[in-house]
Amino acid sequence: MRRSSRIRAVKSTKSPQPKVARWKRAKPKRAKPALTKPKRTKPKRTARKSASQSKLPIELYYWPTPNGWKISIMLEECGLPYVVRPVDISKGEQFSPQFLAISPNNRMPAILDPNGPGGRPISVFESGAILQYLGRKTGQFYPHDERARVAVDEWLFWQMGGLGPMAGQANHFRRYAPEKIAYAIDRYTNEVNRLFGVMNTRLAAREFLAGRYSIADMACVGWVRLAERMGQELAQFPHLKRWFETIRARPAVKRAFAIRVEAASAVDMKDPNVRAILFGQTAR
Ligand SMILES: N[C@@H](CCC(=O)N[C@@H](CS)C(=O)NCC(=O)O)C(=O)O
């Protein structure tokens, strides 16, 4: 297998109104009377450092798939400045030591936020964790109120543990498996059908999965976008269809879906090298 040793920065996207990443600061505690000599602090240096870091964009390690879209949508929705760092998973770039250092599961998406907690850089892998991180960082699309947050978490984890993996398997057995195994195709196609039905029922009485538009909707929308590949017909799910059309029409979502990675369009899934990289993985 060929491995690329470096992740290339190919393209950056523009958020229409780039904003500087914000952290909600806790109220400063009132200083207690000092019993001993007060410690020396280094406020000037820290302040200078975080001011320069805050100008740096978030790095999004990305490939155009439903998991990648979740994060480009959230970044666009929040108006956070970011650059796209394509990870060509068809060439094995997900195994480069640099990428594994931030995403040890050799899967994209991942992010590197130069202005993380305490003004220091932080990396995050797993799309659900990234969405929650960005929601906490910006205070957007991830409510503070505990009841509302539980509802978002329920649907986010439902996507991460159910819709994503089942849709992924349906796609694999329907499109990529070398033999058409009816049992596997039916098993995963039916499961996606069931899960679409669950969403449809949920959306009959609500505009969005957790009531208001949230990271839970962003997590699910990419899979519904590819419904046909999973053998699903959206006409069977009118509430889900309405939900999908509402989200797809959002300007931020349009911008996220419009990000082009040239190399991704050129990938030939019949190429034995590509198949060996993507479908021949075992423990290393
Ligand atoms: N649970 C992970 C799944 C991510 C995932 O499966 N990413 C795929 C593309 S959609 C990937 O990077 N595949 C690379 C590989 O199979 O080696 C997440 O949600 O972040």
Short mmCIF file of N, CA and C in Angstrom, two decimals, residues 18-177:
data_model
loop_
_atom_site.label_atom_id
_atom_site.label_comp_id
_atom_site.label_asym_id
_atom_site.label_seq_id
_atom_site.Cartn_x
_atom_site.Cartn_y
_atom_site.Cartn_z
N PRO A 18 -16.07 35.83 8.37
CA PRO A 18 -15.20 35.12 9.30
C PRO A 18 -15.23 35.78 10.67
N LYS A 19 -15.37 34.96 11.65
CA LYS A 19 -15.37 35.48 13.02
C LYS A 19 -14.24 34.80 13.75
N VAL A 20 -13.76 35.45 14.76
CA VAL A 20 -12.71 34.86 15.57
C VAL A 20 -13.35 33.89 16.56
N ALA A 21 -12.71 32.73 16.73
CA ALA A 21 -13.25 31.74 17.66
C ALA A 21 -13.39 32.34 19.06
N ARG A 22 -14.53 32.05 19.67
CA ARG A 22 -14.76 32.62 20.99
C ARG A 22 -14.91 31.53 22.03
N TRP A 23 -14.40 31.74 23.16
CA TRP A 23 -14.66 30.86 24.31
C TRP A 23 -15.43 31.67 25.31
N LYS A 24 -16.46 31.05 25.90
CA LYS A 24 -17.16 31.73 26.99
C LYS A 24 -16.27 31.64 28.21
N ARG A 25 -15.87 32.78 28.70
CA ARG A 25 -14.97 32.76 29.87
C ARG A 25 -15.77 32.71 31.15
N ALA A 26 -15.25 31.94 32.12
CA ALA A 26 -15.87 31.92 33.44
C ALA A 26 -15.58 33.27 34.10
N LYS A 27 -16.50 33.69 34.99
CA LYS A 27 -16.28 34.95 35.70
C LYS A 27 -14.99 34.86 36.49
N PRO A 28 -14.15 35.88 36.43
CA PRO A 28 -12.91 35.81 37.21
C PRO A 28 -13.21 35.77 38.70
N LYS A 29 -12.51 34.85 39.40
CA LYS A 29 -12.74 34.74 40.84
C LYS A 29 -12.04 35.90 41.54
N ARG A 30 -12.69 36.37 42.62
CA ARG A 30 -12.05 37.44 43.38
C ARG A 30 -10.83 36.89 44.11
N ALA A 31 -9.74 37.61 44.04
CA ALA A 31 -8.51 37.11 44.65
C ALA A 31 -8.64 37.04 46.17
N LYS A 32 -8.19 35.88 46.74
CA LYS A 32 -8.21 35.74 48.20
C LYS A 32 -7.01 36.49 48.76
N PRO A 33 -7.12 36.98 50.01
CA PRO A 33 -5.96 37.65 50.59
C PRO A 33 -4.78 36.70 50.65
N ALA A 34 -3.62 37.16 50.22
CA ALA A 34 -2.46 36.28 50.14
C ALA A 34 -1.89 36.02 51.54
N LEU A 35 -1.65 34.72 51.82
CA LEU A 35 -1.06 34.36 53.10
C LEU A 35 0.45 34.35 52.98
N THR A 36 0.89 34.00 51.80
CA THR A 36 2.34 33.98 51.56
C THR A 36 2.64 34.97 50.45
N LYS A 37 3.87 34.99 50.07
CA LYS A 37 4.26 35.89 48.98
C LYS A 37 3.49 35.53 47.70
N PRO A 38 2.85 36.47 47.04
CA PRO A 38 2.09 36.11 45.83
C PRO A 38 3.01 35.55 44.75
N LYS A 39 2.45 34.52 44.04
CA LYS A 39 3.24 33.90 42.97
C LYS A 39 3.37 34.86 41.80
N ARG A 40 4.46 34.75 41.08
CA ARG A 40 4.61 35.58 39.87
C ARG A 40 3.80 34.97 38.75
N THR A 41 3.11 35.76 38.04
CA THR A 41 2.36 35.25 36.90
C THR A 41 2.96 35.84 35.63
N LYS A 42 2.56 35.25 34.50
CA LYS A 42 3.12 35.77 33.24
C LYS A 42 1.99 36.20 32.32
N PRO A 43 1.16 37.14 32.75
CA PRO A 43 -0.01 37.46 31.95
C PRO A 43 0.31 38.05 30.59
N LYS A 44 1.37 38.87 30.52
CA LYS A 44 1.61 39.56 29.25
C LYS A 44 1.89 38.60 28.13
N ARG A 45 2.77 37.60 28.41
CA ARG A 45 3.17 36.67 27.37
C ARG A 45 1.96 35.84 26.89
N THR A 46 1.16 35.36 27.84
CA THR A 46 0.00 34.54 27.50
C THR A 46 -0.98 35.35 26.65
N ALA A 47 -1.19 36.59 27.06
CA ALA A 47 -2.15 37.42 26.32
C ALA A 47 -1.69 37.63 24.89
N ARG A 48 -0.37 37.89 24.72
CA ARG A 48 0.15 38.10 23.38
C ARG A 48 -0.03 36.86 22.52
N LYS A 49 0.28 35.70 23.15
CA LYS A 49 0.22 34.44 22.42
C LYS A 49 -1.21 34.14 21.94
N SER A 50 -2.19 34.25 22.86
CA SER A 50 -3.53 33.87 22.44
C SER A 50 -4.09 34.86 21.43
N ALA A 51 -3.65 36.11 21.49
CA ALA A 51 -4.14 37.08 20.50
C ALA A 51 -3.68 36.68 19.11
N SER A 52 -2.42 36.22 18.98
CA SER A 52 -1.96 35.85 17.65
C SER A 52 -2.59 34.53 17.23
N GLN A 53 -2.78 33.60 18.17
CA GLN A 53 -3.37 32.31 17.81
C GLN A 53 -4.81 32.45 17.37
N SER A 54 -5.53 33.38 17.98
CA SER A 54 -6.95 33.48 17.69
C SER A 54 -7.19 33.86 16.23
N LYS A 55 -6.15 34.37 15.56
CA LYS A 55 -6.33 34.73 14.15
C LYS A 55 -6.18 33.51 13.26
N LEU A 56 -5.60 32.45 13.78
CA LEU A 56 -5.38 31.28 12.94
C LEU A 56 -6.68 30.52 12.74
N PRO A 57 -6.92 30.04 11.52
CA PRO A 57 -8.16 29.30 11.29
C PRO A 57 -8.09 27.88 11.85
N ILE A 58 -9.24 27.30 12.06
CA ILE A 58 -9.32 25.88 12.41
C ILE A 58 -8.92 25.07 11.18
N GLU A 59 -8.15 24.01 11.37
CA GLU A 59 -7.80 23.13 10.25
C GLU A 59 -8.79 21.98 10.25
N LEU A 60 -9.45 21.80 9.12
CA LEU A 60 -10.43 20.70 8.99
C LEU A 60 -9.82 19.62 8.12
N TYR A 61 -9.56 18.47 8.69
CA TYR A 61 -9.05 17.31 7.94
C TYR A 61 -10.26 16.61 7.36
N TYR A 62 -10.32 16.58 6.04
CA TYR A 62 -11.61 16.41 5.37
C TYR A 62 -11.50 15.60 4.10
N TRP A 63 -12.56 14.87 3.81
CA TRP A 63 -12.80 14.25 2.51
C TRP A 63 -14.31 14.34 2.30
N PRO A 64 -14.76 14.58 1.07
CA PRO A 64 -16.20 14.86 0.89
C PRO A 64 -17.08 13.61 1.04
N THR A 65 -17.44 13.30 2.26
CA THR A 65 -18.35 12.19 2.57
C THR A 65 -19.33 12.69 3.64
N PRO A 66 -20.37 11.92 3.94
CA PRO A 66 -21.32 12.39 4.96
C PRO A 66 -20.66 12.73 6.30
N ASN A 67 -19.61 12.00 6.68
CA ASN A 67 -18.94 12.33 7.94
C ASN A 67 -18.17 13.64 7.84
N GLY A 68 -17.55 13.87 6.69
CA GLY A 68 -16.84 15.14 6.47
C GLY A 68 -17.81 16.31 6.42
N TRP A 69 -18.95 16.12 5.76
CA TRP A 69 -19.92 17.22 5.62
C TRP A 69 -20.43 17.72 6.97
N LYS A 70 -20.55 16.79 7.92
CA LYS A 70 -21.07 17.22 9.24
C LYS A 70 -20.28 18.42 9.75
N ILE A 71 -18.96 18.34 9.59
CA ILE A 71 -18.11 19.36 10.21
C ILE A 71 -18.02 20.61 9.33
N SER A 72 -17.98 20.43 8.01
CA SER A 72 -17.96 21.63 7.17
C SER A 72 -19.27 22.40 7.35
N ILE A 73 -20.38 21.69 7.53
CA ILE A 73 -21.66 22.37 7.78
C ILE A 73 -21.59 23.17 9.08
N MET A 74 -21.12 22.54 10.14
CA MET A 74 -21.07 23.22 11.44
C MET A 74 -20.15 24.44 11.38
N LEU A 75 -19.00 24.29 10.75
CA LEU A 75 -18.06 25.42 10.66
C LEU A 75 -18.69 26.57 9.88
N GLU A 76 -19.37 26.22 8.79
CA GLU A 76 -20.04 27.26 7.99
C GLU A 76 -21.18 27.90 8.78
N GLU A 77 -21.97 27.08 9.47
CA GLU A 77 -23.10 27.62 10.25
C GLU A 77 -22.60 28.59 11.32
N CYS A 78 -21.47 28.27 11.93
CA CYS A 78 -20.95 29.10 13.03
C CYS A 78 -20.14 30.28 12.51
N GLY A 79 -19.84 30.29 11.22
CA GLY A 79 -19.02 31.38 10.67
C GLY A 79 -17.60 31.36 11.19
N LEU A 80 -17.12 30.17 11.58
CA LEU A 80 -15.74 30.07 12.08
C LEU A 80 -14.77 30.04 10.91
N PRO A 81 -13.66 30.76 11.00
CA PRO A 81 -12.66 30.67 9.92
C PRO A 81 -12.01 29.29 9.95
N TYR A 82 -11.88 28.68 8.77
CA TYR A 82 -11.25 27.35 8.71
C TYR A 82 -10.59 27.14 7.36
N VAL A 83 -9.63 26.22 7.35
CA VAL A 83 -9.02 25.80 6.09
C VAL A 83 -9.26 24.30 5.96
N VAL A 84 -9.47 23.88 4.72
CA VAL A 84 -9.68 22.46 4.46
C VAL A 84 -8.34 21.79 4.18
N ARG A 85 -8.05 20.75 4.89
CA ARG A 85 -6.86 19.94 4.64
C ARG A 85 -7.35 18.59 4.12
N PRO A 86 -7.37 18.41 2.82
CA PRO A 86 -7.89 17.14 2.30
C PRO A 86 -7.05 15.95 2.77
N VAL A 87 -7.72 14.89 3.15
CA VAL A 87 -7.06 13.63 3.52
C VAL A 87 -7.52 12.63 2.47
N ASP A 88 -6.67 12.34 1.50
CA ASP A 88 -7.09 11.46 0.41
C ASP A 88 -7.09 10.02 0.90
N ILE A 89 -8.28 9.59 1.34
CA ILE A 89 -8.39 8.26 1.94
C ILE A 89 -8.24 7.16 0.88
N SER A 90 -8.36 7.53 -0.40
CA SER A 90 -8.17 6.53 -1.46
C SER A 90 -6.68 6.26 -1.70
N LYS A 91 -5.84 7.16 -1.20
CA LYS A 91 -4.38 6.99 -1.38
C LYS A 91 -3.71 6.57 -0.08
N GLY A 92 -4.48 6.46 0.98
CA GLY A 92 -3.90 6.02 2.26
C GLY A 92 -3.36 7.15 3.11
N GLU A 93 -3.74 8.41 2.82
CA GLU A 93 -3.21 9.52 3.63
C GLU A 93 -3.69 9.46 5.08
N GLN A 94 -4.77 8.71 5.31
CA GLN A 94 -5.27 8.58 6.69
C GLN A 94 -4.31 7.77 7.57
N PHE A 95 -3.29 7.16 6.94
CA PHE A 95 -2.31 6.37 7.72
C PHE A 95 -1.01 7.14 7.93
N SER A 96 -0.94 8.36 7.47
CA SER A 96 0.31 9.10 7.66
C SER A 96 0.51 9.37 9.15
N PRO A 97 1.75 9.33 9.63
CA PRO A 97 1.99 9.55 11.06
C PRO A 97 1.42 10.88 11.55
N GLN A 98 1.50 11.91 10.70
CA GLN A 98 0.97 13.22 11.12
C GLN A 98 -0.53 13.16 11.36
N PHE A 99 -1.23 12.45 10.48
CA PHE A 99 -2.68 12.37 10.65
C PHE A 99 -3.04 11.46 11.83
N LEU A 100 -2.35 10.34 11.94
CA LEU A 100 -2.64 9.42 13.05
C LEU A 100 -2.40 10.09 14.40
N ALA A 101 -1.50 11.06 14.43
CA ALA A 101 -1.23 11.75 15.70
C ALA A 101 -2.47 12.51 16.18
N ILE A 102 -3.32 12.93 15.26
CA ILE A 102 -4.54 13.62 15.70
C ILE A 102 -5.79 12.75 15.54
N SER A 103 -5.70 11.70 14.73
CA SER A 103 -6.86 10.83 14.52
C SER A 103 -6.39 9.37 14.52
N PRO A 104 -6.19 8.80 15.70
CA PRO A 104 -5.56 7.46 15.79
C PRO A 104 -6.39 6.32 15.18
N ASN A 105 -7.65 6.61 14.85
CA ASN A 105 -8.52 5.59 14.24
C ASN A 105 -8.41 5.60 12.71
N ASN A 106 -7.45 6.31 12.17
CA ASN A 106 -7.26 6.50 10.71
C ASN A 106 -8.56 6.78 9.94
N ARG A 107 -9.34 7.66 10.52
CA ARG A 107 -10.57 8.10 9.85
C ARG A 107 -10.66 9.62 9.92
N MET A 108 -11.12 10.21 8.81
CA MET A 108 -11.47 11.62 8.88
C MET A 108 -12.97 11.69 9.17
N PRO A 109 -13.52 12.80 9.67
CA PRO A 109 -12.90 14.10 9.87
C PRO A 109 -12.15 14.19 11.20
N ALA A 110 -11.28 15.20 11.24
CA ALA A 110 -10.64 15.61 12.48
C ALA A 110 -10.42 17.11 12.35
N ILE A 111 -10.23 17.75 13.48
CA ILE A 111 -9.90 19.19 13.42
C ILE A 111 -8.71 19.49 14.32
N LEU A 112 -8.05 20.57 13.96
CA LEU A 112 -7.01 21.13 14.81
C LEU A 112 -7.41 22.57 15.05
N ASP A 113 -7.69 22.89 16.29
CA ASP A 113 -8.09 24.26 16.62
C ASP A 113 -6.91 24.93 17.32
N PRO A 114 -6.28 25.90 16.64
CA PRO A 114 -5.11 26.55 17.24
C PRO A 114 -5.48 27.34 18.50
N ASN A 115 -6.75 27.67 18.62
CA ASN A 115 -7.20 28.48 19.75
C ASN A 115 -8.16 27.67 20.61
N GLY A 116 -7.66 26.58 21.15
CA GLY A 116 -8.49 25.70 21.98
C GLY A 116 -8.60 26.21 23.40
N PRO A 117 -9.05 25.34 24.32
CA PRO A 117 -9.21 25.76 25.71
C PRO A 117 -7.91 26.35 26.25
N GLY A 118 -8.03 27.43 26.97
CA GLY A 118 -6.85 28.09 27.54
C GLY A 118 -6.01 28.79 26.49
N GLY A 119 -6.56 28.95 25.28
CA GLY A 119 -5.81 29.63 24.21
C GLY A 119 -4.75 28.73 23.59
N ARG A 120 -4.76 27.44 23.96
CA ARG A 120 -3.74 26.53 23.41
C ARG A 120 -4.38 25.61 22.37
N PRO A 121 -3.57 25.10 21.42
CA PRO A 121 -4.14 24.24 20.36
C PRO A 121 -4.74 22.96 20.93
N ILE A 122 -5.75 22.48 20.22
CA ILE A 122 -6.35 21.19 20.58
C ILE A 122 -6.75 20.50 19.28
N SER A 123 -6.59 19.18 19.24
CA SER A 123 -7.11 18.42 18.09
C SER A 123 -8.27 17.56 18.59
N VAL A 124 -9.21 17.31 17.69
CA VAL A 124 -10.38 16.49 18.03
C VAL A 124 -10.65 15.55 16.86
N PHE A 125 -10.84 14.25 17.14
CA PHE A 125 -11.30 13.31 16.11
C PHE A 125 -12.64 12.74 16.54
N GLU A 126 -13.31 12.04 15.67
CA GLU A 126 -14.68 11.51 15.80
C GLU A 126 -15.67 12.67 15.57
N SER A 127 -16.45 12.51 14.51
CA SER A 127 -17.31 13.63 14.10
C SER A 127 -18.28 14.08 15.21
N GLY A 128 -18.80 13.14 16.00
CA GLY A 128 -19.72 13.53 17.07
C GLY A 128 -19.02 14.38 18.11
N ALA A 129 -17.81 13.98 18.46
CA ALA A 129 -17.03 14.75 19.46
C ALA A 129 -16.68 16.12 18.90
N ILE A 130 -16.41 16.19 17.60
CA ILE A 130 -16.06 17.48 16.99
C ILE A 130 -17.28 18.41 17.03
N LEU A 131 -18.44 17.85 16.68
CA LEU A 131 -19.66 18.69 16.69
C LEU A 131 -19.94 19.22 18.10
N GLN A 132 -19.80 18.35 19.09
CA GLN A 132 -20.05 18.80 20.47
C GLN A 132 -19.02 19.86 20.87
N TYR A 133 -17.77 19.62 20.51
CA TYR A 133 -16.71 20.59 20.85
C TYR A 133 -17.02 21.96 20.24
N LEU A 134 -17.35 21.96 18.95
CA LEU A 134 -17.62 23.24 18.29
C LEU A 134 -18.89 23.89 18.86
N GLY A 135 -19.85 23.05 19.23
CA GLY A 135 -21.08 23.58 19.86
C GLY A 135 -20.77 24.24 21.19
N ARG A 136 -19.91 23.60 21.98
CA ARG A 136 -19.54 24.20 23.28
C ARG A 136 -18.70 25.45 23.08
N LYS A 137 -17.80 25.37 22.11
CA LYS A 137 -16.89 26.51 21.87
C LYS A 137 -17.65 27.77 21.46
N THR A 138 -18.63 27.58 20.58
CA THR A 138 -19.32 28.75 20.03
C THR A 138 -20.62 29.07 20.77
N GLY A 139 -21.13 28.09 21.53
CA GLY A 139 -22.45 28.30 22.15
C GLY A 139 -23.57 28.25 21.13
N GLN A 140 -23.31 27.64 19.96
CA GLN A 140 -24.34 27.60 18.91
C GLN A 140 -24.71 26.15 18.55
N PHE A 141 -25.98 25.94 18.27
CA PHE A 141 -26.53 24.67 17.77
C PHE A 141 -26.36 23.51 18.76
N TYR A 142 -26.02 23.83 20.01
CA TYR A 142 -25.86 22.81 21.05
C TYR A 142 -26.28 23.47 22.36
N PRO A 143 -27.57 23.35 22.71
CA PRO A 143 -28.10 24.19 23.78
C PRO A 143 -27.46 23.94 25.14
N HIS A 144 -27.48 24.97 25.96
CA HIS A 144 -26.96 24.85 27.34
C HIS A 144 -27.97 24.18 28.25
N ASP A 145 -29.25 24.48 28.02
CA ASP A 145 -30.30 23.91 28.86
C ASP A 145 -30.21 22.38 28.83
N GLU A 146 -30.19 21.78 30.00
CA GLU A 146 -29.91 20.34 30.08
C GLU A 146 -30.93 19.48 29.33
N ARG A 147 -32.22 19.80 29.46
CA ARG A 147 -33.23 19.00 28.76
C ARG A 147 -33.06 19.07 27.24
N ALA A 148 -32.81 20.29 26.78
CA ALA A 148 -32.63 20.47 25.34
C ALA A 148 -31.34 19.78 24.89
N ARG A 149 -30.30 19.85 25.71
CA ARG A 149 -29.03 19.21 25.34
C ARG A 149 -29.17 17.69 25.31
N VAL A 150 -29.91 17.13 26.25
CA VAL A 150 -30.13 15.67 26.24
C VAL A 150 -30.78 15.25 24.93
N ALA A 151 -31.76 16.01 24.49
CA ALA A 151 -32.45 15.66 23.24
C ALA A 151 -31.46 15.69 22.06
N VAL A 152 -30.60 16.70 22.04
CA VAL A 152 -29.60 16.78 20.95
C VAL A 152 -28.65 15.58 21.04
N ASP A 153 -28.18 15.29 22.25
CA ASP A 153 -27.25 14.16 22.43
C ASP A 153 -27.91 12.84 22.00
N GLU A 154 -29.18 12.66 22.34
CA GLU A 154 -29.86 11.42 21.96
C GLU A 154 -29.80 11.20 20.45
N TRP A 155 -30.11 12.25 19.71
CA TRP A 155 -30.17 12.10 18.26
C TRP A 155 -28.79 12.10 17.63
N LEU A 156 -27.86 12.77 18.28
CA LEU A 156 -26.49 12.73 17.78
C LEU A 156 -25.92 11.31 17.95
N PHE A 157 -26.13 10.72 19.13
CA PHE A 157 -25.60 9.37 19.36
C PHE A 157 -26.37 8.33 18.55
N TRP A 158 -27.62 8.60 18.32
CA TRP A 158 -28.43 7.73 17.46
C TRP A 158 -27.81 7.70 16.06
N GLN A 159 -27.39 8.86 15.60
CA GLN A 159 -26.74 8.90 14.27
C GLN A 159 -25.40 8.16 14.32
N MET A 160 -24.60 8.47 15.34
CA MET A 160 -23.24 7.92 15.39
C MET A 160 -23.26 6.40 15.52
N GLY A 161 -24.20 5.88 16.34
CA GLY A 161 -24.21 4.44 16.59
C GLY A 161 -25.14 3.66 15.67
N GLY A 162 -26.05 4.35 14.98
CA GLY A 162 -27.06 3.65 14.19
C GLY A 162 -27.04 4.06 12.72
N LEU A 163 -27.55 5.24 12.45
CA LEU A 163 -27.71 5.64 11.05
C LEU A 163 -26.39 5.59 10.28
N GLY A 164 -25.32 6.15 10.86
CA GLY A 164 -24.03 6.21 10.14
C GLY A 164 -23.51 4.82 9.80
N PRO A 165 -23.29 3.98 10.83
CA PRO A 165 -22.75 2.65 10.53
C PRO A 165 -23.65 1.80 9.62
N MET A 166 -24.96 1.86 9.83
CA MET A 166 -25.87 1.03 9.01
C MET A 166 -25.88 1.53 7.55
N ALA A 167 -25.93 2.84 7.39
CA ALA A 167 -25.93 3.40 6.03
C ALA A 167 -24.60 3.09 5.35
N GLY A 168 -23.52 3.15 6.12
CA GLY A 168 -22.20 2.82 5.56
C GLY A 168 -22.15 1.38 5.05
N GLN A 169 -22.71 0.47 5.83
CA GLN A 169 -22.71 -0.94 5.41
C GLN A 169 -23.64 -1.16 4.22
N ALA A 170 -24.80 -0.48 4.24
CA ALA A 170 -25.73 -0.61 3.10
C ALA A 170 -25.03 -0.16 1.82
N ASN A 171 -24.35 0.97 1.92
CA ASN A 171 -23.63 1.51 0.77
C ASN A 171 -22.56 0.52 0.31
N HIS A 172 -21.84 -0.03 1.26
CA HIS A 172 -20.75 -0.95 0.92
C HIS A 172 -21.29 -2.19 0.19
N PHE A 173 -22.28 -2.82 0.77
CA PHE A 173 -22.75 -4.07 0.16
C PHE A 173 -23.53 -3.83 -1.13
N ARG A 174 -24.17 -2.68 -1.24
CA ARG A 174 -24.90 -2.39 -2.47
C ARG A 174 -23.98 -1.98 -3.61
N ARG A 175 -22.87 -1.23 -3.26
CA ARG A 175 -22.07 -0.64 -4.34
C ARG A 175 -20.67 -1.22 -4.49
N TYR A 176 -20.06 -1.62 -3.39
CA TYR A 176 -18.63 -1.95 -3.46
C TYR A 176 -18.29 -3.42 -3.28
N ALA A 177 -19.14 -4.20 -2.65
CA ALA A 177 -18.80 -5.60 -2.40
C ALA A 177 -18.59 -6.30 -3.74
#
